[in-house]
Amino acid sequence: MKVLYIINNLTIGGAERFLMDLLEELRHHPEIDYRLAILEDHFAFQEYSLDESRLVNLHYTPFSLRKQNINRNLKILIDSFSPQIIHTNLFLSEFVTAHDVRENIKYVCHGHDNMPQFLPWSFKTLFSKERFLNYIEYTYLIKHKYKKCPTYFIANSKHTETYYKRVLPPSQKENVRLIQYGFYYEKFYNPRKCFNTEKIGILNVGSYQPKKNQTFAIDIAEALRNKGVDFELNLIGHGSEFDTITNKIREKGLSDFVFQRGAQSPVQPWYKNADVYLHTAYYEPFGLVFLEAMAAGLPVVTLDGKGNRDIILNGKNGYLFEEKNADRIAEAIIALTGNKETYQAVSSFAQSYARQFDIKIKTKELLDFYQSILSS
């Protein structure tokens, strides 16, 4: 089986990390021949040894309505490699394939979230440049790809699965499959998880962008401090909101409790030394970091990000809050860490629960899906 994977770049994100784990696992599947095409030359996964003979840089240039948009590097790659399946990751990679559609290829679109480009026309479209451009791009995709050949869509969560079935053209709605993320469980598994009773170690991992909502993590830290709790909150990541978080930590007088550690690779030691994983994103398509934290034995305390509903079982592997209430979440952390038996039970269940998402299991699920669409 010959599969061509396309992704925007290889920055550190859930979509990129899943793809890197998948390609590493495919080394154990000699029946699969693959190539990885990237649109932008950016590689942030130093802990992975990527086979460069399988890597192709497409040197993507922005789309234009006034010129021919075929990416010649992609055309050459398809002609020479002759893939049976093209598996795109994220919207831009999916959009690029619309410029050169082949009837003898099966197309798989892995959006990794509720792609906003797929939203239908509405009154709001007229008053938002971003939504208007998204609509133009989606219309182009429908005309040049989805009306010509079927595309199969992978949803990471039930929330995203429902979204795709609502916004896709009628001819594609039956082509949606739910395949959740996998990860290398053993890389994150911590066999001796002991709770630190002197100081609660709280961890948050994620890019600094508005939807990740780290500002609310500072509110929770303030609530914990006001309740007299001794704790340390470590924020792992970087991005546009970094300075905003820095200023809020200073304004709240939390510099002795909250620490911004920047991007960390590998991140496993931070999970190992923490006691609780805190996630404050108001939208989370799935949450690979939840599985990593659970494998390390960390109970997860999180806001309802829609996609993470699939993997958080309240009171068993963590706690999911619909309401953005810092005091209530702080009290839940205190109650969890104040009872050793409860903490150990949640920690143990979290580890056993995360094991079912091991990359070996999810790779087989994906390859079985490939076989099914090739057979059809």
CSV table of C-alpha atoms in Angstrom, one decimal:
chain,number,residue,atom,x,y,z
A,1,MET,CA,0.0,0.0,0.0
A,2,LYS,CA,1.4,3.4,-1.0
A,3,VAL,CA,0.3,6.4,1.0
A,4,LEU,CA,1.2,10.1,0.6
A,5,TYR,CA,0.8,12.2,3.7
A,6,ILE,CA,0.6,16.0,3.4
A,7,ILE,CA,0.8,18.5,6.3
A,8,ASN,CA,1.4,22.2,6.5
A,9,ASN,CA,4.6,22.0,8.6
A,10,LEU,CA,6.0,20.1,11.5
A,11,THR,CA,5.7,22.5,14.4
A,12,ILE,CA,4.8,21.1,17.8
A,13,GLY,CA,1.1,20.6,17.9
A,14,GLY,CA,-1.4,17.7,18.4
A,15,ALA,CA,-1.8,17.0,14.6
A,16,GLU,CA,1.9,17.1,13.9
A,17,ARG,CA,2.8,14.9,16.9
A,18,PHE,CA,0.2,12.3,16.0
A,19,LEU,CA,1.5,12.2,12.5
A,20,MET,CA,5.1,11.8,13.7
A,21,ASP,CA,4.1,8.9,16.0
A,22,LEU,CA,2.2,7.3,13.2
A,23,LEU,CA,5.1,7.5,10.7
A,24,GLU,CA,7.5,6.1,13.4
A,25,GLU,CA,5.1,3.2,14.0
A,26,LEU,CA,4.8,2.5,10.2
A,27,ARG,CA,8.4,1.4,10.4
A,28,HIS,CA,7.0,-1.8,11.8
A,29,HIS,CA,4.7,-2.2,8.8
A,30,PRO,CA,6.8,-3.0,5.8
A,31,GLU,CA,3.7,-3.5,3.7
A,32,ILE,CA,3.2,0.3,3.8
A,33,ASP,CA,5.3,2.5,1.6
A,34,TYR,CA,4.8,6.2,2.4
A,35,ARG,CA,6.0,9.7,1.6
A,36,LEU,CA,5.6,12.8,3.7
A,37,ALA,CA,5.1,16.1,1.9
A,38,ILE,CA,5.3,19.4,3.9
A,39,LEU,CA,4.2,22.8,2.6
A,40,GLU,CA,6.5,24.8,4.7
A,41,ASP,CA,10.1,24.0,5.8
A,42,HIS,CA,9.7,23.8,9.6
A,43,PHE,CA,10.7,20.8,11.8
A,44,ALA,CA,10.5,21.0,15.6
A,45,PHE,CA,10.6,17.3,16.6
A,46,GLN,CA,14.2,16.8,17.5
A,47,GLU,CA,13.4,13.6,19.4
A,48,TYR,CA,12.2,11.9,16.2
A,49,SER,CA,14.6,10.4,13.6
A,50,LEU,CA,12.6,11.1,10.4
A,51,ASP,CA,13.6,9.1,7.3
A,52,GLU,CA,14.7,12.1,5.0
A,53,SER,CA,14.4,9.9,1.9
A,54,ARG,CA,10.7,9.9,2.4
A,55,LEU,CA,10.4,13.6,3.1
A,56,VAL,CA,9.5,16.1,0.3
A,57,ASN,CA,9.2,19.9,0.7
A,58,LEU,CA,6.5,21.2,-1.7
A,59,HIS,CA,7.6,24.9,-1.3
A,60,TYR,CA,4.0,26.0,-1.2
A,61,THR,CA,3.0,29.4,-2.6
A,62,PRO,CA,-0.2,31.2,-1.7
A,63,PHE,CA,-3.4,30.5,-3.7
A,64,SER,CA,-4.5,33.0,-6.3
A,65,LEU,CA,-7.7,33.3,-8.4
A,66,ARG,CA,-5.7,34.9,-11.2
A,67,LYS,CA,-3.2,32.2,-12.0
A,68,GLN,CA,-2.9,28.4,-12.3
A,69,ASN,CA,-2.4,26.9,-8.9
A,70,ILE,CA,-1.0,23.4,-9.5
A,71,ASN,CA,2.0,22.9,-7.2
A,72,ARG,CA,4.5,21.4,-9.6
A,73,ASN,CA,6.5,19.7,-6.8
A,74,LEU,CA,3.3,17.9,-5.7
A,75,LYS,CA,2.5,16.9,-9.3
A,76,ILE,CA,6.0,15.5,-9.7
A,77,LEU,CA,5.7,13.6,-6.4
A,78,ILE,CA,2.4,12.1,-7.4
A,79,ASP,CA,3.6,11.1,-10.8
A,80,SER,CA,6.8,9.4,-9.5
A,81,PHE,CA,5.4,7.8,-6.3
A,82,SER,CA,1.9,6.9,-7.6
A,83,PRO,CA,0.2,6.8,-4.3
A,84,GLN,CA,-3.0,4.8,-3.8
A,85,ILE,CA,-4.1,7.1,-0.9
A,86,ILE,CA,-3.4,10.8,-0.3
A,87,HIS,CA,-4.0,11.6,3.4
A,88,THR,CA,-4.0,15.3,4.1
A,89,ASN,CA,-3.7,16.9,7.6
A,90,LEU,CA,-5.3,20.3,8.4
A,91,PHE,CA,-7.2,22.5,6.0
A,92,LEU,CA,-4.4,24.0,3.9
A,93,SER,CA,-3.0,20.6,2.9
A,94,GLU,CA,-6.5,19.5,2.0
A,95,PHE,CA,-7.0,22.7,-0.1
A,96,VAL,CA,-3.7,22.1,-2.0
A,97,THR,CA,-4.9,18.7,-3.3
A,98,ALA,CA,-7.9,20.3,-5.0
A,99,HIS,CA,-5.5,21.8,-7.6
A,100,ASP,CA,-4.6,18.3,-9.1
A,101,VAL,CA,-7.3,15.7,-8.5
A,102,ARG,CA,-6.7,12.1,-9.8
A,103,GLU,CA,-9.5,9.6,-10.3
A,104,ASN,CA,-7.3,6.6,-9.4
A,105,ILE,CA,-6.4,7.9,-5.9
A,106,LYS,CA,-8.4,7.6,-2.7
A,107,TYR,CA,-8.4,10.9,-0.7
A,108,VAL,CA,-8.5,11.1,3.1
A,109,CYS,CA,-8.9,14.4,4.9
A,110,HIS,CA,-7.8,14.5,8.5
A,111,GLY,CA,-9.0,17.9,9.7
A,112,HIS,CA,-7.9,17.5,13.3
A,113,ASP,CA,-10.6,19.9,14.4
A,114,ASN,CA,-13.9,21.5,13.4
A,115,MET,CA,-12.4,23.2,10.4
A,116,PRO,CA,-14.0,26.7,10.3
A,117,GLN,CA,-13.5,26.9,6.5
A,118,PHE,CA,-16.3,24.4,6.2
A,119,LEU,CA,-19.0,26.7,7.7
A,120,PRO,CA,-21.8,27.3,5.3
A,121,TRP,CA,-22.8,30.8,4.1
A,122,SER,CA,-24.6,32.9,6.6
A,123,PHE,CA,-25.4,36.5,7.3
A,124,LYS,CA,-22.2,36.8,9.3
A,125,THR,CA,-20.2,35.8,6.3
A,126,LEU,CA,-20.8,39.2,4.8
A,127,PHE,CA,-19.3,41.1,7.7
A,128,SER,CA,-16.2,39.0,8.3
A,129,LYS,CA,-13.3,39.0,5.9
A,130,GLU,CA,-12.0,35.7,7.4
A,131,ARG,CA,-15.3,33.9,7.0
A,132,PHE,CA,-15.8,35.3,3.5
A,133,LEU,CA,-12.3,34.0,2.4
A,134,ASN,CA,-13.0,30.7,4.1
A,135,TYR,CA,-16.3,30.4,2.1
A,136,ILE,CA,-14.5,31.1,-1.2
A,137,GLU,CA,-11.9,28.4,-0.4
A,138,TYR,CA,-14.5,25.9,0.6
A,139,THR,CA,-16.5,26.6,-2.5
A,140,TYR,CA,-13.4,26.0,-4.6
A,141,LEU,CA,-12.8,22.7,-2.8
A,142,ILE,CA,-16.3,21.5,-3.5
A,143,LYS,CA,-16.2,22.5,-7.2
A,144,HIS,CA,-12.7,21.2,-8.0
A,145,LYS,CA,-12.5,18.1,-5.7
A,146,TYR,CA,-15.6,17.0,-3.8
A,147,LYS,CA,-17.8,17.0,-7.0
A,148,LYS,CA,-15.2,15.1,-8.9
A,149,CYS,CA,-14.3,12.3,-6.5
A,150,PRO,CA,-15.2,11.1,-3.0
A,151,THR,CA,-13.1,12.2,-0.1
A,152,TYR,CA,-13.1,10.4,3.3
A,153,PHE,CA,-13.0,12.5,6.4
A,154,ILE,CA,-11.4,11.5,9.7
A,155,ALA,CA,-12.9,13.0,12.8
A,156,ASN,CA,-10.9,13.0,16.1
A,157,SER,CA,-13.9,13.2,18.3
A,158,LYS,CA,-17.7,12.7,18.3
A,159,HIS,CA,-18.1,16.5,18.4
A,160,THR,CA,-16.1,16.9,15.2
A,161,GLU,CA,-17.8,13.9,13.6
A,162,THR,CA,-21.2,15.6,14.1
A,163,TYR,CA,-19.8,18.9,12.8
A,164,TYR,CA,-18.5,17.3,9.5
A,165,LYS,CA,-21.8,15.5,8.9
A,166,ARG,CA,-23.6,18.8,9.3
A,167,VAL,CA,-21.4,21.0,7.0
A,168,LEU,CA,-20.1,18.6,4.3
A,169,PRO,CA,-21.9,18.3,0.9
A,170,PRO,CA,-24.5,15.6,0.9
A,171,SER,CA,-22.4,13.3,-1.3
A,172,GLN,CA,-19.6,13.3,1.3
A,173,LYS,CA,-21.6,13.0,4.6
A,174,GLU,CA,-21.5,9.2,4.6
A,175,ASN,CA,-17.7,9.3,4.2
A,176,VAL,CA,-16.9,10.5,7.8
A,177,ARG,CA,-15.1,8.1,10.1
A,178,LEU,CA,-14.3,8.5,13.8
A,179,ILE,CA,-10.7,7.6,14.5
A,180,GLN,CA,-9.2,9.1,17.7
A,181,TYR,CA,-5.6,10.0,18.2
A,182,GLY,CA,-3.0,7.5,19.3
A,183,PHE,CA,0.3,8.0,21.1
A,184,TYR,CA,3.3,6.1,22.4
A,185,TYR,CA,1.9,5.1,25.7
A,186,GLU,CA,5.2,3.6,27.1
A,187,LYS,CA,7.0,6.9,26.4
A,188,PHE,CA,4.8,8.7,29.0
A,189,TYR,CA,4.0,5.8,31.4
A,190,ASN,CA,5.2,6.5,34.9
A,191,PRO,CA,5.1,3.2,36.9
A,192,ARG,CA,5.5,4.7,40.4
A,193,LYS,CA,3.2,7.6,40.7
A,194,CYS,CA,3.4,9.0,44.2
A,195,PHE,CA,1.6,12.1,45.3
A,196,ASN,CA,3.7,15.0,46.7
A,197,THR,CA,1.7,15.9,49.9
A,198,GLU,CA,3.8,19.0,50.7
A,199,LYS,CA,3.3,21.0,47.5
A,200,ILE,CA,0.7,20.3,44.7
A,201,GLY,CA,2.4,20.2,41.3
A,202,ILE,CA,0.0,21.4,38.6
A,203,LEU,CA,0.9,21.3,34.9
A,204,ASN,CA,-0.5,22.9,31.8
A,205,VAL,CA,0.8,22.1,28.3
A,206,GLY,CA,-0.3,23.9,25.2
A,207,SER,CA,0.5,26.6,22.7
A,208,TYR,CA,-0.2,30.2,23.9
A,209,GLN,CA,-3.2,31.1,21.8
A,210,PRO,CA,-6.5,32.6,22.8
A,211,LYS,CA,-8.5,29.4,22.6
A,212,LYS,CA,-6.1,27.6,25.0
A,213,ASN,CA,-7.2,30.2,27.6
A,214,GLN,CA,-4.2,30.1,29.9
A,215,THR,CA,-5.4,33.4,31.4
A,216,PHE,CA,-8.1,31.3,33.2
A,217,ALA,CA,-5.4,29.1,34.7
A,218,ILE,CA,-4.0,32.2,36.4
A,219,ASP,CA,-7.5,32.8,37.9
A,220,ILE,CA,-7.5,29.2,39.3
A,221,ALA,CA,-4.0,29.8,40.7
A,222,GLU,CA,-5.2,32.9,42.4
A,223,ALA,CA,-8.1,31.0,43.9
A,224,LEU,CA,-5.8,28.3,45.2
A,225,ARG,CA,-3.5,30.9,46.7
A,226,ASN,CA,-6.4,32.7,48.4
A,227,LYS,CA,-7.4,29.3,49.9
A,228,GLY,CA,-4.0,28.9,51.5
A,229,VAL,CA,-2.8,26.1,49.2
A,230,ASP,CA,0.9,25.4,48.7
A,231,PHE,CA,1.3,24.7,45.0
A,232,GLU,CA,3.3,25.2,41.9
A,233,LEU,CA,1.7,25.7,38.4
A,234,ASN,CA,4.0,25.1,35.5
A,235,LEU,CA,2.9,26.4,32.0
A,236,ILE,CA,4.6,24.6,29.1
A,237,GLY,CA,4.4,26.3,25.7
A,238,HIS,CA,4.8,29.5,23.8
A,239,GLY,CA,2.9,31.7,21.5
A,240,SER,CA,1.1,35.0,20.9
A,241,GLU,CA,-0.4,35.2,24.4
A,242,PHE,CA,2.9,34.7,26.3
A,243,ASP,CA,3.3,38.3,27.3
A,244,THR,CA,-0.3,38.6,28.3
A,245,ILE,CA,0.1,35.7,30.7
A,246,THR,CA,3.3,37.2,32.0
A,247,ASN,CA,1.6,40.5,32.8
A,248,LYS,CA,-1.3,38.8,34.5
A,249,ILE,CA,1.0,36.7,36.7
A,250,ARG,CA,2.7,39.9,37.8
A,251,GLU,CA,-0.5,41.8,38.4
A,252,LYS,CA,-2.0,39.0,40.6
A,253,GLY,CA,1.2,38.7,42.6
A,254,LEU,CA,1.6,35.0,41.7
A,255,SER,CA,5.3,34.9,40.6
A,256,ASP,CA,6.1,32.5,43.5
A,257,PHE,CA,3.4,30.1,42.4
A,258,VAL,CA,3.1,30.2,38.6
A,259,PHE,CA,6.1,29.6,36.2
A,260,GLN,CA,6.2,29.9,32.4
A,261,ARG,CA,8.7,27.3,31.2
A,262,GLY,CA,8.4,28.0,27.5
A,263,ALA,CA,8.4,25.2,24.9
A,264,GLN,CA,9.9,21.9,26.3
A,265,SER,CA,11.1,18.9,24.3
A,266,PRO,CA,10.8,16.2,25.6
A,267,VAL,CA,7.9,17.1,27.8
A,268,GLN,CA,7.8,13.7,29.7
A,269,PRO,CA,9.8,14.8,32.8
A,270,TRP,CA,7.3,17.6,33.4
A,271,TYR,CA,4.5,15.1,33.5
A,272,LYS,CA,6.5,12.8,35.8
A,273,ASN,CA,7.1,15.5,38.3
A,274,ALA,CA,3.5,16.9,38.4
A,275,ASP,CA,0.5,15.7,40.4
A,276,VAL,CA,-2.4,17.2,38.5
A,277,TYR,CA,-2.9,18.1,34.8
A,278,LEU,CA,-4.9,21.3,34.4
A,279,HIS,CA,-6.4,22.3,31.0
A,280,THR,CA,-8.3,25.5,30.5
A,281,ALA,CA,-9.0,25.6,26.7
A,282,TYR,CA,-12.6,26.6,25.9
A,283,TYR,CA,-12.3,24.6,22.6
A,284,GLU,CA,-10.3,21.4,22.3
A,285,PRO,CA,-10.8,19.1,19.3
A,286,PHE,CA,-9.6,16.1,21.2
A,287,GLY,CA,-6.7,16.6,23.6
A,288,LEU,CA,-3.6,14.4,23.0
A,289,VAL,CA,-2.0,16.0,26.0
A,290,PHE,CA,-4.8,14.5,28.2
A,291,LEU,CA,-3.6,11.0,27.2
A,292,GLU,CA,0.0,11.8,27.8
A,293,ALA,CA,-0.8,13.2,31.3
A,294,MET,CA,-3.0,10.2,32.1
A,295,ALA,CA,-0.3,7.7,31.0
A,296,ALA,CA,2.0,9.5,33.5
A,297,GLY,CA,-0.7,8.9,36.2
A,298,LEU,CA,-2.0,12.5,36.4
A,299,PRO,CA,-5.7,13.1,37.0
A,300,VAL,CA,-7.0,15.6,34.5
A,301,VAL,CA,-9.0,18.7,35.5
A,302,THR,CA,-10.3,20.5,32.5
A,303,LEU,CA,-13.0,22.8,31.1
A,304,ASP,CA,-15.4,21.4,28.6
A,305,GLY,CA,-13.7,21.8,25.3
A,306,LYS,CA,-16.3,19.8,23.3
A,307,GLY,CA,-13.9,17.3,21.8
A,308,ASN,CA,-12.4,16.3,25.2
A,309,ARG,CA,-15.8,15.0,26.3
A,310,ASP,CA,-14.9,11.7,24.6
A,311,ILE,CA,-12.0,10.9,27.0
A,312,ILE,CA,-12.8,12.5,30.3
A,313,LEU,CA,-14.9,10.3,32.6
A,314,ASN,CA,-15.9,12.5,35.5
A,315,GLY,CA,-14.6,11.1,38.8
A,316,LYS,CA,-12.8,8.3,37.2
A,317,ASN,CA,-9.8,9.7,35.2
A,318,GLY,CA,-10.4,13.4,36.0
A,319,TYR,CA,-13.0,16.1,36.2
A,320,LEU,CA,-14.7,18.1,33.3
A,321,PHE,CA,-16.3,21.5,34.1
A,322,GLU,CA,-18.9,23.1,31.9
A,323,GLU,CA,-18.8,26.3,33.9
A,324,LYS,CA,-15.8,28.6,33.9
A,325,ASN,CA,-15.7,29.0,37.7
A,326,ALA,CA,-12.2,29.3,39.2
A,327,ASP,CA,-13.3,28.7,42.8
A,328,ARG,CA,-15.1,25.5,42.0
A,329,ILE,CA,-12.2,24.1,40.0
A,330,ALA,CA,-9.7,25.1,42.8
A,331,GLU,CA,-11.9,23.3,45.3
A,332,ALA,CA,-12.0,20.2,43.1
A,333,ILE,CA,-8.2,20.2,43.0
A,334,ILE,CA,-8.0,20.6,46.8
A,335,ALA,CA,-10.5,17.7,47.4
A,336,LEU,CA,-8.7,15.4,44.9
A,337,THR,CA,-5.2,16.0,46.3
A,338,GLY,CA,-6.5,16.0,49.9
A,339,ASN,CA,-7.6,12.4,49.9
A,340,LYS,CA,-4.8,10.0,49.1
A,341,GLU,CA,-7.1,7.0,48.4
A,342,THR,CA,-9.2,9.1,45.9
A,343,TYR,CA,-6.1,10.4,44.2
A,344,GLN,CA,-4.5,7.0,43.8
A,345,ALA,CA,-7.8,5.5,42.4
A,346,VAL,CA,-8.2,8.3,39.8
A,347,SER,CA,-4.5,8.1,38.9
A,348,SER,CA,-4.5,4.3,38.4
A,349,PHE,CA,-7.7,4.4,36.3
A,350,ALA,CA,-6.3,7.2,34.2
A,351,GLN,CA,-3.2,5.1,33.4
A,352,SER,CA,-5.2,2.0,32.5
A,353,TYR,CA,-7.7,4.1,30.4
A,354,ALA,CA,-5.0,5.8,28.4
A,355,ARG,CA,-3.5,2.5,27.3
A,356,GLN,CA,-6.3,1.8,24.8
A,357,PHE,CA,-5.0,4.8,22.8
A,358,ASP,CA,-1.5,3.3,22.2
A,359,ILE,CA,-0.2,4.2,18.8
A,360,LYS,CA,0.0,0.5,17.8
A,361,ILE,CA,-3.7,0.1,18.3
A,362,LYS,CA,-4.6,3.3,16.5
A,363,THR,CA,-2.2,2.5,13.6
A,364,LYS,CA,-4.0,-0.8,13.0
A,365,GLU,CA,-7.3,1.0,13.1
A,366,LEU,CA,-6.2,3.5,10.5
A,367,LEU,CA,-4.7,0.8,8.3
A,368,ASP,CA,-7.9,-1.2,8.4
A,369,PHE,CA,-9.7,2.0,7.4
A,370,TYR,CA,-7.3,2.4,4.4
A,371,GLN,CA,-8.0,-1.2,3.3
A,372,SER,CA,-11.7,-0.7,3.5
A,373,ILE,CA,-11.7,2.4,1.3
A,374,LEU,CA,-9.4,0.7,-1.2
A,375,SER,CA,-11.7,-2.3,-1.3
A,376,SER,CA,-14.7,-0.1,-1.9
